[in-house]
CSV table of C-alpha atoms in Angstrom, one decimal:
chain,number,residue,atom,x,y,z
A,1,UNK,CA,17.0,-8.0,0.1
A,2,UNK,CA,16.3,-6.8,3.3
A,3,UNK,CA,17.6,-3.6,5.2
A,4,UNK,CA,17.9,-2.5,8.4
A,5,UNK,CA,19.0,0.8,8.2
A,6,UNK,CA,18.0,3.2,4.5
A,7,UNK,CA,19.7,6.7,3.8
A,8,UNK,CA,19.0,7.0,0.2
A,9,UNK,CA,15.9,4.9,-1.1
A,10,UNK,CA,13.5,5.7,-3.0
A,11,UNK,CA,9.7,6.0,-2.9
A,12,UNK,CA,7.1,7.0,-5.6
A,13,UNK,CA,7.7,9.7,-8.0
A,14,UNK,CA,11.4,9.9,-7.1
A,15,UNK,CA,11.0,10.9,-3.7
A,16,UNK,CA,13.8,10.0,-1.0
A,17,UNK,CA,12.7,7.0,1.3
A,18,UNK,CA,14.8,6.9,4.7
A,19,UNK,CA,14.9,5.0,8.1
A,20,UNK,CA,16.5,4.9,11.0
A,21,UNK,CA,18.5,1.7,12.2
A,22,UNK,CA,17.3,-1.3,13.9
A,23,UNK,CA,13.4,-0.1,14.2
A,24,UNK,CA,11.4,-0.9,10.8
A,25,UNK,CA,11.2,-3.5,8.0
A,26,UNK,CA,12.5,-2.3,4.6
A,27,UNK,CA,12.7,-5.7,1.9
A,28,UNK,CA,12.8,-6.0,-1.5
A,29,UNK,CA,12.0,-9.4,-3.7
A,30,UNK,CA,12.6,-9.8,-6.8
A,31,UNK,CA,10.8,-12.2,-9.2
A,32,UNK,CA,9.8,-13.4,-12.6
A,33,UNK,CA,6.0,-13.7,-12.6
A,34,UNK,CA,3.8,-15.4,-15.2
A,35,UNK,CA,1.4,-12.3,-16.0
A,36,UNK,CA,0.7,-9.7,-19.0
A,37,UNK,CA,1.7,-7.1,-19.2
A,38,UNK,CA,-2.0,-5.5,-18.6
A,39,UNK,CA,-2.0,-7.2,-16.0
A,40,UNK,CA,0.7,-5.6,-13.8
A,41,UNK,CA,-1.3,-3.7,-11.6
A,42,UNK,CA,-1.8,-6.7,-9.5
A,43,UNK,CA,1.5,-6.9,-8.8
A,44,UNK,CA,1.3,-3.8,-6.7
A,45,UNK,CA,-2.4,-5.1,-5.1
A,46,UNK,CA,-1.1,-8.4,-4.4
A,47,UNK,CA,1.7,-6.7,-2.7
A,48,UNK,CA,-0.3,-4.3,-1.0
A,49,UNK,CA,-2.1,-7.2,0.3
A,50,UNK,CA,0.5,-9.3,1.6
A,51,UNK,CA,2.1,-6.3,3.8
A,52,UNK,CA,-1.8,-5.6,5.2
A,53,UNK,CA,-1.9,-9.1,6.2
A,54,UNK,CA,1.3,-9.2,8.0
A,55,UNK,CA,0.4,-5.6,9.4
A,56,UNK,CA,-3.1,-7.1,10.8
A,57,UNK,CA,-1.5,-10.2,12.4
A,58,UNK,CA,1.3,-8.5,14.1
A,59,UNK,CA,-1.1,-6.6,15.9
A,60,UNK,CA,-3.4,-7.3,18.8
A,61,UNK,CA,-7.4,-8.6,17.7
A,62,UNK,CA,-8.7,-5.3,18.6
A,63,UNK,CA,-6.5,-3.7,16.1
A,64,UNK,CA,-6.2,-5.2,12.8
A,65,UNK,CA,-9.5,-4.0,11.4
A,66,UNK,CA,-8.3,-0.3,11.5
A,67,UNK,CA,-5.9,-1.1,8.9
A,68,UNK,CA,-6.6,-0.8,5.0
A,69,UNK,CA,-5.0,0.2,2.0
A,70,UNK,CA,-4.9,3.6,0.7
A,71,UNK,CA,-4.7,3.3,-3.4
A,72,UNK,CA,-3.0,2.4,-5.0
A,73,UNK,CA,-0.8,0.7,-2.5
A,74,UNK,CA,-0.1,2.1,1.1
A,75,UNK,CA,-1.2,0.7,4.0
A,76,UNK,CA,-3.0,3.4,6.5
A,77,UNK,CA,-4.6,3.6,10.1
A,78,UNK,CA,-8.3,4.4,10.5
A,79,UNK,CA,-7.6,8.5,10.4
A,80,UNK,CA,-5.4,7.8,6.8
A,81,UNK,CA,-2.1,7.7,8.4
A,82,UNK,CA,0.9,5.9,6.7
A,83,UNK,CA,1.9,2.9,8.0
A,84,UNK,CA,3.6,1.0,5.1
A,85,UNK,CA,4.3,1.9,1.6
A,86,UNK,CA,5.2,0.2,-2.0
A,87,UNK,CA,7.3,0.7,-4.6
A,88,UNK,CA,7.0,-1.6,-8.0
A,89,UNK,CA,9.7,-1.8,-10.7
A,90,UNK,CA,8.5,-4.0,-13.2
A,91,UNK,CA,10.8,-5.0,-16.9
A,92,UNK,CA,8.3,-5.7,-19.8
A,93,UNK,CA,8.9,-8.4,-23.2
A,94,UNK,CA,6.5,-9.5,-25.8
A,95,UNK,CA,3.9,-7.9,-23.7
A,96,UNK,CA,4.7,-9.8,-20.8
A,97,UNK,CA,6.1,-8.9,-17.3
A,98,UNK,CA,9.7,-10.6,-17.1
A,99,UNK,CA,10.7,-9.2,-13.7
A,100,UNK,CA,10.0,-7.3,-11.1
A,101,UNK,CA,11.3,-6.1,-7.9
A,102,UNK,CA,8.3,-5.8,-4.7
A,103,UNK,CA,9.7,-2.8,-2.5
A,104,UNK,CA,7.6,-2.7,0.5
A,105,UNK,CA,8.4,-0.5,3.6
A,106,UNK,CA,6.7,-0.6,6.9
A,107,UNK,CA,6.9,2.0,9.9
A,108,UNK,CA,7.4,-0.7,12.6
A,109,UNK,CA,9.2,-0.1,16.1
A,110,UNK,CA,9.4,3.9,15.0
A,111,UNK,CA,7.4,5.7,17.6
A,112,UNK,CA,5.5,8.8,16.2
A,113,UNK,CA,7.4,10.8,18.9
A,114,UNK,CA,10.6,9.7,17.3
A,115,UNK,CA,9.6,10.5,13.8
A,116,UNK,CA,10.7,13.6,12.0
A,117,UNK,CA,8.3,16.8,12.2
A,118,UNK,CA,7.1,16.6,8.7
A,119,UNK,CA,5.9,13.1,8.6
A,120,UNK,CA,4.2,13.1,12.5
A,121,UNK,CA,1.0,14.2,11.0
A,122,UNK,CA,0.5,11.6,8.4
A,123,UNK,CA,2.2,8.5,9.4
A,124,UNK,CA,1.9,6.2,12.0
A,125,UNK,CA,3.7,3.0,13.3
A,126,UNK,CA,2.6,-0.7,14.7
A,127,UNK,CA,4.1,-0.1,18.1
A,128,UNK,CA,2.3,3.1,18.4
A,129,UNK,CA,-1.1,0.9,17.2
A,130,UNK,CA,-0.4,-2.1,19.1
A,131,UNK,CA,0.9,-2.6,22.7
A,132,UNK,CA,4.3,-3.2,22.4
A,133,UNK,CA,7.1,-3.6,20.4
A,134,UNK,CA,6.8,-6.1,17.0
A,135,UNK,CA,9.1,-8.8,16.2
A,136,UNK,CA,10.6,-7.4,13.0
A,137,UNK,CA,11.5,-11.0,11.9
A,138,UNK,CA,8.3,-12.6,12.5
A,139,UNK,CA,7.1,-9.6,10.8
A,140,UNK,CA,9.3,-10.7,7.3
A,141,UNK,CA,8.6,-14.0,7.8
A,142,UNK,CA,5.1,-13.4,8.1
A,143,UNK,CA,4.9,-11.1,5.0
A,144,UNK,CA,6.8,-13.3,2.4
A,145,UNK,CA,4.7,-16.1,3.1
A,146,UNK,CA,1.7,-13.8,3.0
A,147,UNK,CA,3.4,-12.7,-0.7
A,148,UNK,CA,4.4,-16.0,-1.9
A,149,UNK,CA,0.4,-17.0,-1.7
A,150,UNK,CA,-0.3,-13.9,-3.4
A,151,UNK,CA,1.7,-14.5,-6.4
A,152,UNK,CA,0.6,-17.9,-6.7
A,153,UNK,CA,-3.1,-16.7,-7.0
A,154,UNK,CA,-2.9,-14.4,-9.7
A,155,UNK,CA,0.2,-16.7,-11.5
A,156,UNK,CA,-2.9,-19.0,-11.5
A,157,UNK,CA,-5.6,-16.6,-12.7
A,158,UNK,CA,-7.2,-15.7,-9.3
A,159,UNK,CA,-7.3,-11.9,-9.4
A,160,UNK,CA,-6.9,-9.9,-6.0
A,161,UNK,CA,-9.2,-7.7,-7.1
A,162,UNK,CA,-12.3,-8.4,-4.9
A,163,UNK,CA,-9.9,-7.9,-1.9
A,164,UNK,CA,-8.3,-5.0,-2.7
A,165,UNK,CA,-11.7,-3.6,-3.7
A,166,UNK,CA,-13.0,-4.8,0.4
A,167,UNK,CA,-9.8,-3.7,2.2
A,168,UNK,CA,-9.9,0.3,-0.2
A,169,UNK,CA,-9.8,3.1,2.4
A,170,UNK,CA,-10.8,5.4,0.2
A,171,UNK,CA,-14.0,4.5,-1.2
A,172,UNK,CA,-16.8,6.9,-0.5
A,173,UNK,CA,-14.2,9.9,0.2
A,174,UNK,CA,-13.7,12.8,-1.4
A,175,UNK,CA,-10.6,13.4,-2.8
A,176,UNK,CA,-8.5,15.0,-4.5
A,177,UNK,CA,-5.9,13.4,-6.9
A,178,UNK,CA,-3.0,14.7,-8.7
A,179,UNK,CA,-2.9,12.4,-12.2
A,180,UNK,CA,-0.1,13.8,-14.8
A,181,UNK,CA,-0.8,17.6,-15.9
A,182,UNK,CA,-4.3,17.4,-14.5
A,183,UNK,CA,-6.0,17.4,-10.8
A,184,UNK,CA,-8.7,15.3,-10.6
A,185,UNK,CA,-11.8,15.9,-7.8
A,186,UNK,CA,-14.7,13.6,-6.7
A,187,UNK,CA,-16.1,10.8,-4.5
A,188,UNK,CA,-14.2,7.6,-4.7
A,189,UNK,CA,-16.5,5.3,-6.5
A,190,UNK,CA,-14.1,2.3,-5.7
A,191,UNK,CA,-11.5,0.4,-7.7
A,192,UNK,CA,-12.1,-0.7,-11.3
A,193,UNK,CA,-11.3,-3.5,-12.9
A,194,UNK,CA,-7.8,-2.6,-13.9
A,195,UNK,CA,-6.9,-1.6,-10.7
A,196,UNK,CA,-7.5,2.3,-11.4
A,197,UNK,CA,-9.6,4.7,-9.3
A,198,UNK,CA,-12.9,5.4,-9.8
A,199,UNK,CA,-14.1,9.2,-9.1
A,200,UNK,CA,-17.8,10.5,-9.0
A,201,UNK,CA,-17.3,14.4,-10.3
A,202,UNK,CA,-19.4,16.7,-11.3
A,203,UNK,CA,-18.8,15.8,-15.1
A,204,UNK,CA,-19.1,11.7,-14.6
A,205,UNK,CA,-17.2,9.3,-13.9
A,206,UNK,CA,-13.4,9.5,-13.6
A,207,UNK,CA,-10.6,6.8,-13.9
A,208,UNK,CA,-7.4,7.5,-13.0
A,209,UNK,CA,-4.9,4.6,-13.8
A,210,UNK,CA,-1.3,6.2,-12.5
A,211,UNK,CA,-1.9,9.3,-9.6
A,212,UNK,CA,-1.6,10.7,-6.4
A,213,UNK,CA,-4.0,11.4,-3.5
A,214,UNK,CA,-3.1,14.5,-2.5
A,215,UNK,CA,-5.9,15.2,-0.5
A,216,UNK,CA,-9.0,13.2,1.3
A,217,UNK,CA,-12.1,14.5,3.9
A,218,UNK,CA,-11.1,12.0,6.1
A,219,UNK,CA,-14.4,13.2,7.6
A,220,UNK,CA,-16.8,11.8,4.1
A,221,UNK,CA,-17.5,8.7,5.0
A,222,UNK,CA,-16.4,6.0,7.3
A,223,UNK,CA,-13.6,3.6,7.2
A,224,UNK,CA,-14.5,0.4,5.0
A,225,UNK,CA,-12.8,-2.5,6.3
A,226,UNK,CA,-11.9,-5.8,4.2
C-alpha cells in the first residue's frame, strides 16, 4: 500500500506519523516470510537496508556515503538527521513469524524550510541532500526491488547482519538510550548478534534489545559508512 498523503499514521511507540501531499514516499508491504520467530529482528534490518539503498541511489555519487542507519532502523544524514523511518508489525505461530507488514517512510521532496518547527532540527530530506527534486516512483520502484532481495537473503539463511553492523551510525557514540523503566548510558560498542545495541558503560557491557536513542554526541566520533 502506498500513500501519498498521511494524517493519522503511526510511528514507534504510538506516536502520530504525518505528511503532506504529493512530496514524500509512505508504503507498506505485507508478507509471510519463512523465519523464527528469534529471528525477527532482521525483518526490521533487512528493511532498514532496502530503504538506505534506494536513499543512496536516488542521490547524486557525492552523496550517498553520508547516509546510514541510525538503530534500530532509521535512516539519517551525516549530522544524525532523519531522513526515513520504519515501523514493523509482525504476527507470531508455533514460534514462527506468519506475517508482517514493512512500514517504511521517507522524507523525499519535503524541503527542511517547509517542514514544521519541531522536526527542522532533526530531520532532513533527499531534495535538500541532493540537487533536485527525486522521482518518487523510481524511488518505490527502486526500494521494493531493493526489499524483495533482502527478503530472499535471510528466507535463505544469509543474515544482514554484517551490513547493518557496516552501514550503524552510531557505533563509537555516546549515547544515551531510553530502554523500558530504565535509561541506559555508554559508547556504542556496535550491533550484536541479535540485532540489539551494544553499550560500553561504566559497569560493562550493555545490550539493549527494544529502546530508544534519545540522545547522541554527534561530536564522539566520526560517521562510519557501510
Amino acid at each position: 500500500m502506498v500513500a501519498d498523503l498521511q494524517t493519522a499514521g503511526r510511528g514507534r511507540r504510538g506516536r502520530n506519523w504525518t505528511s503532506p501531499p504529493g512530496v514524500n514516499l509512505m508504503v507498506s508491504v505485507g508478507i509471510r516470510p519463512r523465519i523464527a520467530a528469534a529471528d525477527a529482528w532482521q525483518l526490521g534490518a533487512a528493511t532498514a537496508l532496502a530503504v538506505l539503498e534506494a536513499c543512496r541511489l536516488a542521490l547524486p555519487r557525492s552523496v550517498p556515503d553520508e547516509l546510514a542507519l541510525k538503530w534500530p532502523n532509521d535512516v539519517v544524514d551525516e549530522g544524525g538527521r532523519k531522513v526515513a523511518g520504519l515501523l514493523i508489525e509482525t504476527s507470531v505461530s508455533d514460534d514462527r513469524v506468519s506475517e508482517a507488514v514493512l512500514g517504511a517512510g521517507v522524507n523525499v521532496n519535503w524541503r527542511r524550510a517547509e517542514m514544521p518547527a519541531e522536526l527542522v532540527e532533526r530531520a532532513t530530506s533527499l531534495i535538500d541532500l541532493g540537487d533536485g527534486a527525486i522521482d518518487r516512483v523510481a524511488l518505490l520502484s527502486t526500494y521494493l526491488g531493493a526489499l524483495g532481495d533482502e527478503v530472499r537473503r535471510f528466507e535463505e539463511g544469509r543474515s544482514p547482519l554484517e551490513r547493518y553492523r557496516a552501514a550503524s551510525w552510531l557505533t563509537g557514540r555516546e549515547v544515551s538510550v531510553s530502554a523500558g523503566d530504565r535509561l541506559v548510558q555508554g559508547r556504542v560498542q556496535g550491533i550484536a548478534s541479535d540485532g540489539s545495541l551494544e553499550l560500553k558503560t561504566p559497569t560493562g557491557v550493555a545490550g539493549v534489545a527494544y529502546g530508544e536513542v534519545v540522545h547522541v554526541d554527534v561530536d564522539s566520533t566520526p560517521v562510519l559508512s557501510a
